CSV table of C-alpha atoms in Angstrom, one decimal:
chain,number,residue,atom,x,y,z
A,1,UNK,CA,-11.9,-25.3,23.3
A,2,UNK,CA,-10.5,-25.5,26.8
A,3,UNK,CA,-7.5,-27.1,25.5
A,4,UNK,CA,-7.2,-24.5,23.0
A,5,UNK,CA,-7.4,-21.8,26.1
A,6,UNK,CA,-5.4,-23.8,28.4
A,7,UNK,CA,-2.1,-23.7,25.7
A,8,UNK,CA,-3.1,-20.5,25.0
A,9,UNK,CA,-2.3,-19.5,28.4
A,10,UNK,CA,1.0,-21.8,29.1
A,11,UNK,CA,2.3,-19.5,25.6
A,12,UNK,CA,1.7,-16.2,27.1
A,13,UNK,CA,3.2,-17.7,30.4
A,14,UNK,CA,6.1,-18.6,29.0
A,15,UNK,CA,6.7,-15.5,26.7
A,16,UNK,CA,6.6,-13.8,30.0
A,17,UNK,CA,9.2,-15.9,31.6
A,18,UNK,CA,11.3,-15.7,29.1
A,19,UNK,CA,11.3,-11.8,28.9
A,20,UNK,CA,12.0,-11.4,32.5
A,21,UNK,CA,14.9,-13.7,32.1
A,22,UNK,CA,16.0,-12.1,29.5
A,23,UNK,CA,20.1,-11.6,30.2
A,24,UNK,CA,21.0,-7.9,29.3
A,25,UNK,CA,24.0,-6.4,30.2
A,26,UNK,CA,24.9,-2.4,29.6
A,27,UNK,CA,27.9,-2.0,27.2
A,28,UNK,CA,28.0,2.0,26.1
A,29,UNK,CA,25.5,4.8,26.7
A,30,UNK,CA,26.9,8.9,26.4
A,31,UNK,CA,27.0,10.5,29.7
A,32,UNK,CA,26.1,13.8,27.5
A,33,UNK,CA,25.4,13.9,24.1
A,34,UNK,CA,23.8,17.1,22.4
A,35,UNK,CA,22.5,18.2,19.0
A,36,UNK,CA,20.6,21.7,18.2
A,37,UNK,CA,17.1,22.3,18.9
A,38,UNK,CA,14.5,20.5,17.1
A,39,UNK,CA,12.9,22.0,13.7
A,40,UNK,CA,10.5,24.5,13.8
A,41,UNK,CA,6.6,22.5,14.3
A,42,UNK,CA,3.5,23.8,11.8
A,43,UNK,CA,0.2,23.7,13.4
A,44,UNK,CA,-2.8,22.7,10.8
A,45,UNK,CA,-5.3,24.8,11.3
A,46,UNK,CA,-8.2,21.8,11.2
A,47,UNK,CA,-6.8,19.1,13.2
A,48,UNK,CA,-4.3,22.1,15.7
A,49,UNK,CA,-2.0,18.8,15.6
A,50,UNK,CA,1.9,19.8,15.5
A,51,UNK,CA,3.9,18.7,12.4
A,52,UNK,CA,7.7,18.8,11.9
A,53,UNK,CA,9.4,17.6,8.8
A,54,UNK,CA,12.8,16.0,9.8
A,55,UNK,CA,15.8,17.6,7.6
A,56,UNK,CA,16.5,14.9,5.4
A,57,UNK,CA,19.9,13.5,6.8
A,58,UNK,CA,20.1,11.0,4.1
A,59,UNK,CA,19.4,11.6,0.3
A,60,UNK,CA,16.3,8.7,0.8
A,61,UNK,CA,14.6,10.6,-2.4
A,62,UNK,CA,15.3,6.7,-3.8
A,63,UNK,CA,13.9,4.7,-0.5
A,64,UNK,CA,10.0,4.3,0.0
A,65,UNK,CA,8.1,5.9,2.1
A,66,UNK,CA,6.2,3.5,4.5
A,67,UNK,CA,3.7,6.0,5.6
A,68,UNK,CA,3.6,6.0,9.4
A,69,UNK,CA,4.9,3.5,11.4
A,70,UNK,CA,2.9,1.2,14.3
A,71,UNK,CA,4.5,-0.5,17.4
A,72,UNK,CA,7.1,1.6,18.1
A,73,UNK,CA,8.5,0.8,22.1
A,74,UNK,CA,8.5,3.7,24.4
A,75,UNK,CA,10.1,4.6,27.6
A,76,UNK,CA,8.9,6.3,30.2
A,77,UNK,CA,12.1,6.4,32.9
A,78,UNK,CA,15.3,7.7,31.4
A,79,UNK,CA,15.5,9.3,34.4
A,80,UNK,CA,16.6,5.6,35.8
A,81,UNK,CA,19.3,5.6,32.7
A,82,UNK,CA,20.5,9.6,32.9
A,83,UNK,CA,19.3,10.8,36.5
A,84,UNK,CA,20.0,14.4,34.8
A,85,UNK,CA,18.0,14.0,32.2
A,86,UNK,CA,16.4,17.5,33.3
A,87,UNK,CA,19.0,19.6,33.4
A,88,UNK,CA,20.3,18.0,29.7
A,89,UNK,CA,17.4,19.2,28.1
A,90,UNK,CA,17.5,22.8,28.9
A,91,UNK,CA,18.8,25.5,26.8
A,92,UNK,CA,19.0,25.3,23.3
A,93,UNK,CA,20.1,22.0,22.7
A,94,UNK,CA,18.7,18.2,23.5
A,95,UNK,CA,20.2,15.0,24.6
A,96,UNK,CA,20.9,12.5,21.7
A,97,UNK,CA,20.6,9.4,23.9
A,98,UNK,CA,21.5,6.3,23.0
A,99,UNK,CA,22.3,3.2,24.7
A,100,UNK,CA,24.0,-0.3,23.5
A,101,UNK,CA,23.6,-3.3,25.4
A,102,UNK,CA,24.2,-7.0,24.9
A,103,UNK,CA,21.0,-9.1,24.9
A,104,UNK,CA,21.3,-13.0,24.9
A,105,UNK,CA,23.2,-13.9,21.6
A,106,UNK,CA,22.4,-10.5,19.8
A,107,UNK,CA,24.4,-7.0,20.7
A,108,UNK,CA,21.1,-4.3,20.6
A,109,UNK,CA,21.7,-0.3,19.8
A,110,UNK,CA,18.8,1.5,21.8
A,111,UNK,CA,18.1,5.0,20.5
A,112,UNK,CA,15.6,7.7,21.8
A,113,UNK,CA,13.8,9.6,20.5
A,114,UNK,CA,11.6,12.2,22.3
A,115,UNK,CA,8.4,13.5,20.4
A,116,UNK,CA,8.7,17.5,19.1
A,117,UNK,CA,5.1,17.1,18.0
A,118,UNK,CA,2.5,15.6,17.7
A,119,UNK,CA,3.5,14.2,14.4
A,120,UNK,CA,6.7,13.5,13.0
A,121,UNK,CA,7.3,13.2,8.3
A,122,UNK,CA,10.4,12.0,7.0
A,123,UNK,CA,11.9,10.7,9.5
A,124,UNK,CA,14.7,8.0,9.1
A,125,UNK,CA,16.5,5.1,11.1
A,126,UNK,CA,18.9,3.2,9.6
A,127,UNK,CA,19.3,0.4,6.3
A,128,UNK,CA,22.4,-1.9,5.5
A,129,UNK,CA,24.9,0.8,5.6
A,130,UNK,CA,24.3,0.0,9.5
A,131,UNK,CA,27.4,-1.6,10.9
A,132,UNK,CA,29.8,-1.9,13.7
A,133,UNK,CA,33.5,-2.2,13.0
A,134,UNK,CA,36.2,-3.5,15.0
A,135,UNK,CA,38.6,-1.6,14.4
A,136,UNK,CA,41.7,-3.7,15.7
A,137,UNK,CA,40.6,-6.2,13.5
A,138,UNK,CA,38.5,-4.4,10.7
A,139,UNK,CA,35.5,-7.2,11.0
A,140,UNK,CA,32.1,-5.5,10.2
A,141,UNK,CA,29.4,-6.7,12.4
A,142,UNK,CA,26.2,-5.8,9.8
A,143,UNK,CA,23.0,-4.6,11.3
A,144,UNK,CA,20.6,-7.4,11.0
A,145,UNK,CA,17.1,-5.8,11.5
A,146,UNK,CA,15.4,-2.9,13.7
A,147,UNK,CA,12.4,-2.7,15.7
A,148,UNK,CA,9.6,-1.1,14.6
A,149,UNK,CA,10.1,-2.7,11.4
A,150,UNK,CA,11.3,0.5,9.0
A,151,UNK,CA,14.8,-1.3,7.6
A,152,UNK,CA,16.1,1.3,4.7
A,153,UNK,CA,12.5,3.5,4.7
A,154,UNK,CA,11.3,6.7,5.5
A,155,UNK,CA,8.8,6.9,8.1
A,156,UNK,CA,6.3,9.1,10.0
A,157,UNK,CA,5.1,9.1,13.4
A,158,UNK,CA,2.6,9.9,15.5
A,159,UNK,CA,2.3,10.3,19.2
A,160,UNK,CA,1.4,12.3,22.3
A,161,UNK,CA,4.2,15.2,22.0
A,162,UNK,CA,7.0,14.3,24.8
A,163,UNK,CA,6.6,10.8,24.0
A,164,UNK,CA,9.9,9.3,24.3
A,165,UNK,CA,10.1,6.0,21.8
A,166,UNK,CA,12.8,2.9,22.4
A,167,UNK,CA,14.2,2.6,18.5
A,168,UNK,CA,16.1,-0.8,18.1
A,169,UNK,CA,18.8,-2.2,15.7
A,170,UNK,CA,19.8,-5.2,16.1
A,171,UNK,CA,23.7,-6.9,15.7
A,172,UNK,CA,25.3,-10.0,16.2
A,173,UNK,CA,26.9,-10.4,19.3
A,174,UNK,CA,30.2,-8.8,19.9
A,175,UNK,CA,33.2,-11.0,20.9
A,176,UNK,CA,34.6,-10.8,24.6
A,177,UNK,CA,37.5,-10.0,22.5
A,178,UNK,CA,36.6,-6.3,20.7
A,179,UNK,CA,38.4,-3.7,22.2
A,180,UNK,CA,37.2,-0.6,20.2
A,181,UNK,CA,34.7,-0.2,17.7
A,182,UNK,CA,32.8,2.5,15.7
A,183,UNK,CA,29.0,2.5,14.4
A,184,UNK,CA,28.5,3.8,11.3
A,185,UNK,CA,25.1,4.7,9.3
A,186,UNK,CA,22.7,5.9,12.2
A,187,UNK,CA,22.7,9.8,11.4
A,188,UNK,CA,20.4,11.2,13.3
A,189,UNK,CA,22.0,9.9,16.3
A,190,UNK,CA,25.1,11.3,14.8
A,191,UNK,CA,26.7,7.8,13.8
A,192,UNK,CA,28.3,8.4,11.0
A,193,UNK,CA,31.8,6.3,12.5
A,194,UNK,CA,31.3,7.2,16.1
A,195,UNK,CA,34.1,5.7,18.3
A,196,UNK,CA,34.0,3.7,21.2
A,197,UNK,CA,37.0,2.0,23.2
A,198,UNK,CA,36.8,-0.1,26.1
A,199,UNK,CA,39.2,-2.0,28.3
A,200,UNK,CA,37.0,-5.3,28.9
A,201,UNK,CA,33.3,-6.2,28.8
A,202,UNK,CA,33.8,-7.6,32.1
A,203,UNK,CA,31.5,-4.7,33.6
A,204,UNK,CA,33.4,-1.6,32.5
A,205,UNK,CA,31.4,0.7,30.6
A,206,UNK,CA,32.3,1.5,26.8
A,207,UNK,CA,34.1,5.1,26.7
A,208,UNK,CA,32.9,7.3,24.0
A,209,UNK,CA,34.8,8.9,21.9
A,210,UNK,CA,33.8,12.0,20.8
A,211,UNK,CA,32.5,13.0,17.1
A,212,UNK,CA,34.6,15.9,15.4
A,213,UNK,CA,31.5,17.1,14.1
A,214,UNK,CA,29.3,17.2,17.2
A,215,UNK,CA,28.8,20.4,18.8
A,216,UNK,CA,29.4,21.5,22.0
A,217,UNK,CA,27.3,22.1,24.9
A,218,UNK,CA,28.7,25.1,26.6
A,219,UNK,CA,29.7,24.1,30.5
A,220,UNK,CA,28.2,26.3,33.1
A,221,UNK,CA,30.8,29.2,33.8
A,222,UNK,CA,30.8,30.7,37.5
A,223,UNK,CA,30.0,34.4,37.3
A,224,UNK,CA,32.9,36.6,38.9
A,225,UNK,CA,31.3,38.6,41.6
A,226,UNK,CA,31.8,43.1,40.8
A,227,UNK,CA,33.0,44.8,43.6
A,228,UNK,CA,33.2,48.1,41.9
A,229,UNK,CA,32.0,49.3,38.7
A,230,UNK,CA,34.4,51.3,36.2
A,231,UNK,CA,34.4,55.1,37.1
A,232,UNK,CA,34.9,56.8,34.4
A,233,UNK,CA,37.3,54.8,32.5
A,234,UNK,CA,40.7,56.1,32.1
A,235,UNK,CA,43.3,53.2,30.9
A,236,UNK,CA,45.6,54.9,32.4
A,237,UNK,CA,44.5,56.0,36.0
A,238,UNK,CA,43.8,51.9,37.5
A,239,UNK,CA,41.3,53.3,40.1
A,240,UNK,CA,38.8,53.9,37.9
A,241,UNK,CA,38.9,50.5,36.4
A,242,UNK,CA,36.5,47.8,37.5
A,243,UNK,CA,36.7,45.3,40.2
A,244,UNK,CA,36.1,41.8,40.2
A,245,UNK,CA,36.4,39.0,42.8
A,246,UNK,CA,34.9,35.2,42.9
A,247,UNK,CA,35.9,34.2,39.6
A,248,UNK,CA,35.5,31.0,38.1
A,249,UNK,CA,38.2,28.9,39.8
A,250,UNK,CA,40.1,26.0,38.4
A,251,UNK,CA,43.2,23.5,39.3
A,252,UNK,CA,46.6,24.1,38.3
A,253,UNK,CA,47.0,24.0,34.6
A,254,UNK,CA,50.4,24.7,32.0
A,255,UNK,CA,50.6,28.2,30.3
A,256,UNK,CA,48.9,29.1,27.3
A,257,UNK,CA,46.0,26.6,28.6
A,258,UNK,CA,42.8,26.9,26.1
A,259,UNK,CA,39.7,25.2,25.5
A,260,UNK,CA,37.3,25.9,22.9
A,261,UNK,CA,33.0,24.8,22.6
A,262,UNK,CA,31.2,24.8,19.6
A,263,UNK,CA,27.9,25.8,19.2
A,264,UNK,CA,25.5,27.1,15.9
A,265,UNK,CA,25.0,30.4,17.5
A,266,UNK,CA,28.5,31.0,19.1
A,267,UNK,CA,32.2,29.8,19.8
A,268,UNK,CA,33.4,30.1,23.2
A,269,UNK,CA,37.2,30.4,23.9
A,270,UNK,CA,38.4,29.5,27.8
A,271,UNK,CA,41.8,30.8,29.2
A,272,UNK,CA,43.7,30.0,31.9
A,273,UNK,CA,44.6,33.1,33.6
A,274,UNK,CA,46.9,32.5,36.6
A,275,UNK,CA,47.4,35.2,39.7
A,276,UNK,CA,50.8,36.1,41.0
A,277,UNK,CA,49.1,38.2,43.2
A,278,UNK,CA,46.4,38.7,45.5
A,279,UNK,CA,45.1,41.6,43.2
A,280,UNK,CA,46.3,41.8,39.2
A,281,UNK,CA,45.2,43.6,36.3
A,282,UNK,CA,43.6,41.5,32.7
A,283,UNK,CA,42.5,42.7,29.7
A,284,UNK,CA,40.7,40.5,27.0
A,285,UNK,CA,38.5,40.9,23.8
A,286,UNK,CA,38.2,44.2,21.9
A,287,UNK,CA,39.8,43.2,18.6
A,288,UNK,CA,41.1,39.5,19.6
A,289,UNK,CA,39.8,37.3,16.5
A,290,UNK,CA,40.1,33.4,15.4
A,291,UNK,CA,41.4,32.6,11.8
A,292,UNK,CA,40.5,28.9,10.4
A,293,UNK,CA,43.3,27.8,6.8
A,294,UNK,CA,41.4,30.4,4.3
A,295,UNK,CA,41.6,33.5,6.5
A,296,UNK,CA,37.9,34.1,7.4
A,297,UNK,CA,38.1,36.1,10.4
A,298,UNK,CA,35.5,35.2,13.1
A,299,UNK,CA,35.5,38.1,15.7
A,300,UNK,CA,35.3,38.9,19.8
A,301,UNK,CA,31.7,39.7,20.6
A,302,UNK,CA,32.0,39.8,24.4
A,303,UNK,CA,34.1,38.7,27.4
A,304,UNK,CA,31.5,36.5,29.7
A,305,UNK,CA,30.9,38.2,32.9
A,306,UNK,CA,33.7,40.6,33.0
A,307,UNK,CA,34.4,44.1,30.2
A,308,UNK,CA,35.6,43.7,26.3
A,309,UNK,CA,38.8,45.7,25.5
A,310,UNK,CA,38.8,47.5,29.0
A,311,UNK,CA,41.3,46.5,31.5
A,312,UNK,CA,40.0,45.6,35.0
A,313,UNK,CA,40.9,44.2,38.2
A,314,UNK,CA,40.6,40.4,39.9
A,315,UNK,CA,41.1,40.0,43.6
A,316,UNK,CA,41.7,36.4,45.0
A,317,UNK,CA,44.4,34.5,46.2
A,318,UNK,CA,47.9,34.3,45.1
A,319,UNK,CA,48.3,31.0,43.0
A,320,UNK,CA,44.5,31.1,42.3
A,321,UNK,CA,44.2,29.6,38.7
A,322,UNK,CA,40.4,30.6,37.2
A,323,UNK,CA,39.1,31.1,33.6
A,324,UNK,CA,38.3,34.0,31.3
A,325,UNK,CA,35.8,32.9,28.3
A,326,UNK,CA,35.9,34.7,25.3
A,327,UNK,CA,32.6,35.0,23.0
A,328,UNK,CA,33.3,35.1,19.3
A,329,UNK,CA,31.3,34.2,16.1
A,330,UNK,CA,30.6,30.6,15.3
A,331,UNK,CA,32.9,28.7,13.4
A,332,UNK,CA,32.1,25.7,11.2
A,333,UNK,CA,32.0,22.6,12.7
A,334,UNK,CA,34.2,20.5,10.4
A,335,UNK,CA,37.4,22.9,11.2
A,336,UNK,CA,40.7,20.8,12.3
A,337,UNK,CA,42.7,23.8,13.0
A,338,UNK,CA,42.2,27.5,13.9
A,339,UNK,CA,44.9,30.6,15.2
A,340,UNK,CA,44.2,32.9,17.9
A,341,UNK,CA,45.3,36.5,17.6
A,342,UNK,CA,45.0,38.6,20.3
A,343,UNK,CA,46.7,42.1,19.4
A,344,UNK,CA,49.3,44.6,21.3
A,345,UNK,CA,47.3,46.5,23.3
A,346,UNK,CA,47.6,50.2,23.6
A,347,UNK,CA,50.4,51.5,26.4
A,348,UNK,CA,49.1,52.6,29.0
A,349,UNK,CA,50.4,54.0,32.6
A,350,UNK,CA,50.5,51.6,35.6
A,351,UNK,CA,53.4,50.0,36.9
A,352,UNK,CA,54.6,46.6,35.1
A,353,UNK,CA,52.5,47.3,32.6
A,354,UNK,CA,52.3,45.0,29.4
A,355,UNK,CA,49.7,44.1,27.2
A,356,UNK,CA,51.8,42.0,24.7
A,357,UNK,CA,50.0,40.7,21.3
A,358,UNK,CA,49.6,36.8,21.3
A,359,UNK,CA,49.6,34.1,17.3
A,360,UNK,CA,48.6,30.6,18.7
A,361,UNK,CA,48.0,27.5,16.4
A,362,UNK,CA,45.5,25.0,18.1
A,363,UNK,CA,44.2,21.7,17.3
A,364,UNK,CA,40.3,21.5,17.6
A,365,UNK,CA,40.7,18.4,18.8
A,366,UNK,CA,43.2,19.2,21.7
A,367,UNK,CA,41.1,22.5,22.9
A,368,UNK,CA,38.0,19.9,22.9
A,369,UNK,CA,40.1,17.5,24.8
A,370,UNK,CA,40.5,20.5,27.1
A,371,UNK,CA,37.6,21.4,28.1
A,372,UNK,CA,37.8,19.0,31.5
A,373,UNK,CA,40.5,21.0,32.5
A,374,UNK,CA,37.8,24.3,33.1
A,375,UNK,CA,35.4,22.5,35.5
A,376,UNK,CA,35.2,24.8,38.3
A,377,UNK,CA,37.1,24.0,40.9
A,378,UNK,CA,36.2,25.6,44.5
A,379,UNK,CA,39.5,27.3,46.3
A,380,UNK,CA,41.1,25.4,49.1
A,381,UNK,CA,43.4,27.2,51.7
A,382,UNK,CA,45.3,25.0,55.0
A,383,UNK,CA,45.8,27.4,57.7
């Protein structure tokens, strides 16, 4: 019997070793990655436990049902992974986080998921249709297994609401030689042939490439500061338009600069406004509309932070570059394509006046790809 306990104990020993030996290196994680708010939670009215059914992502009508599932890991500091995990979460969206790593002979795709409720039906992780592709070479790397052990089933779960669990899928080990890949059949982390490119696994970290289908999180937009409210607005007497100053600043950018976010409640539409001046006159919104292929109209419902249709005033400095973000109605996210039309304005009396209509034809892709270009950028004068 002490044998028996003596082994016993050299096993767990060496379990232990082994897992603090293990050699895991950090290959991709998003630095911000967002889907809408969770569904809605029922409360039964014996047990007052939470209960959200997942939308189905999947037709799994065919797959069984394991019932709930046992052993899940959890993590308790994604703080140490995303120090701005807080901030991520706020608002009406939540972080999709996922990371992949490479552990001993096996590459590993971590993805959390954070607890709505106290119980979670129908909920799904992934089956053979897992797989990453190279896609220089077009080999398939096929998911091998996941941890907890829910391969092609619907599950449930069940924890403390806010728990955060550690799901794992397991791969083979990626070459030193892969370049760019994609994962394909994880949907609710939105891997549906997500792409990732990467110069060397050397150290550098795997760039993501963003989903077409993703939406948006909205970047915070610096409020322009009002000087002087509109007087009783005449378009054509200029001192009784409002005044603006402190807008939201950015670098140097080419004319006709837009950028466009999606989101299920609204589309947001950034311009790049440029001032000749040290004080100049704009006038945005009012019947400015976007038009995707079949001519469904999605209209202006406000200008952030400054008026719709009326004209107004900016002060700054001349050669200031700084944003003005137009409000219209969502648009669907699979759009490639969508025109801007902003109409002649009426004529009105100031000197060098012109309020010229504007047709543009954008890529979705290239007003995503924008977006960097409308961080807010503090002014800098040399005396």
């Amino acid at each position: 019997m002490k044998r028996i306990l003596i082994l016993s104990l050299m096993a767990i020993a060496c379990l232990t070793t082994q897992a603090q030996t293990k050699k895991v290196k950090v290959l991709a994680k998003p630095s911000s990655l967002y889907m809408s708010g969770y569904p809605k939670a029922t409360i039964d009215p014996k047990t007052k436990k939470n209960t959200v059914v997942w939308p189905s992502t999947e037709n799994n009508s065919w797959h069984e049902n394991m019932g709930f599932v046992k052993d899940v890991p959890t993590i308790d500091n994604l703080e140490s992974i995303w120090p701005n995990i807080a901030e991520m979460s706020e608002g009406s969206y939540i972080p999709s986080l996922w990371q992949l790593t490479e552990e001993d002979d096996e590459t590993v795709l971590h993805c959390y998921f954070r607890m709505p409720a106290d119980i979670v039906e129908n909920f799904w992780l992934c089956s053979d249709e897992c797989v990453i592709l190279d896609r220089a070479t077009g080999t398939i790397y096929q998911s091998r297994r996941c941890v907890p052990d829910c391969y092609g089933k619907v599950f449930s779960l069940k924890a403390k609401e806010g728990t955060t669990f550690d799901f794992q899928i397991f791969f083979p080990k990626l070459p030193d030689t892969v370049e760019s890949i994609a994962i394909y059949g994880v949907p609710n982390w939105f891997m549906r042939g997500m792409g990732i490119s990467f110069a060397s696994k050397s150290g550098d970290l795997f760039g993501l490439e963003r989903n077409p289908y993703d939406y948006d999180e909205m970047m915070p937009i610096h409020k322009a500061h009002l000087v002087s409210e509109a007087k009783d607005y005449n378009k054509d007497n200029h001192k009784t338009w409002a005044v603006y100053n402190d807008a939201h600043l950015i670098k140097p950018v080419k004319e006709d600069t837009y950028a466009i976010w999606r989101t299920p409640e609204a589309t947001y539409l950034a311009e790049a406004c440029e001032m000749n001046r040290m004080r100049e006159y704009f006038g945005r919104g009012g019947n400015n509309i976007l038009v995707d292929q079949r001519g469904h109209q999605y209209k202006c419902k406000e200008v952030l932070g400054y008026p719709s249709s009326d004209l107004f005033w900016v002060e700054g400095y001349s050669g200031d570059y700084f944003a003005i973000v137009m409000v219209f109605e969502p648009i669907p996210v699979h759009l490639e394509t969508i025109t801007y039309i902003e109409p002649e304005g009426e004529p009105f009396a100031m000197w060098g006046a012109n309020w010229e209509g504007k047709v543009l034809n954008f890529s979705i892709k290239d007003l995503r790809d924008n977006q960097k270009l409308f961080k807010y950028h503090p002014r800098e004068v040399v005396k």
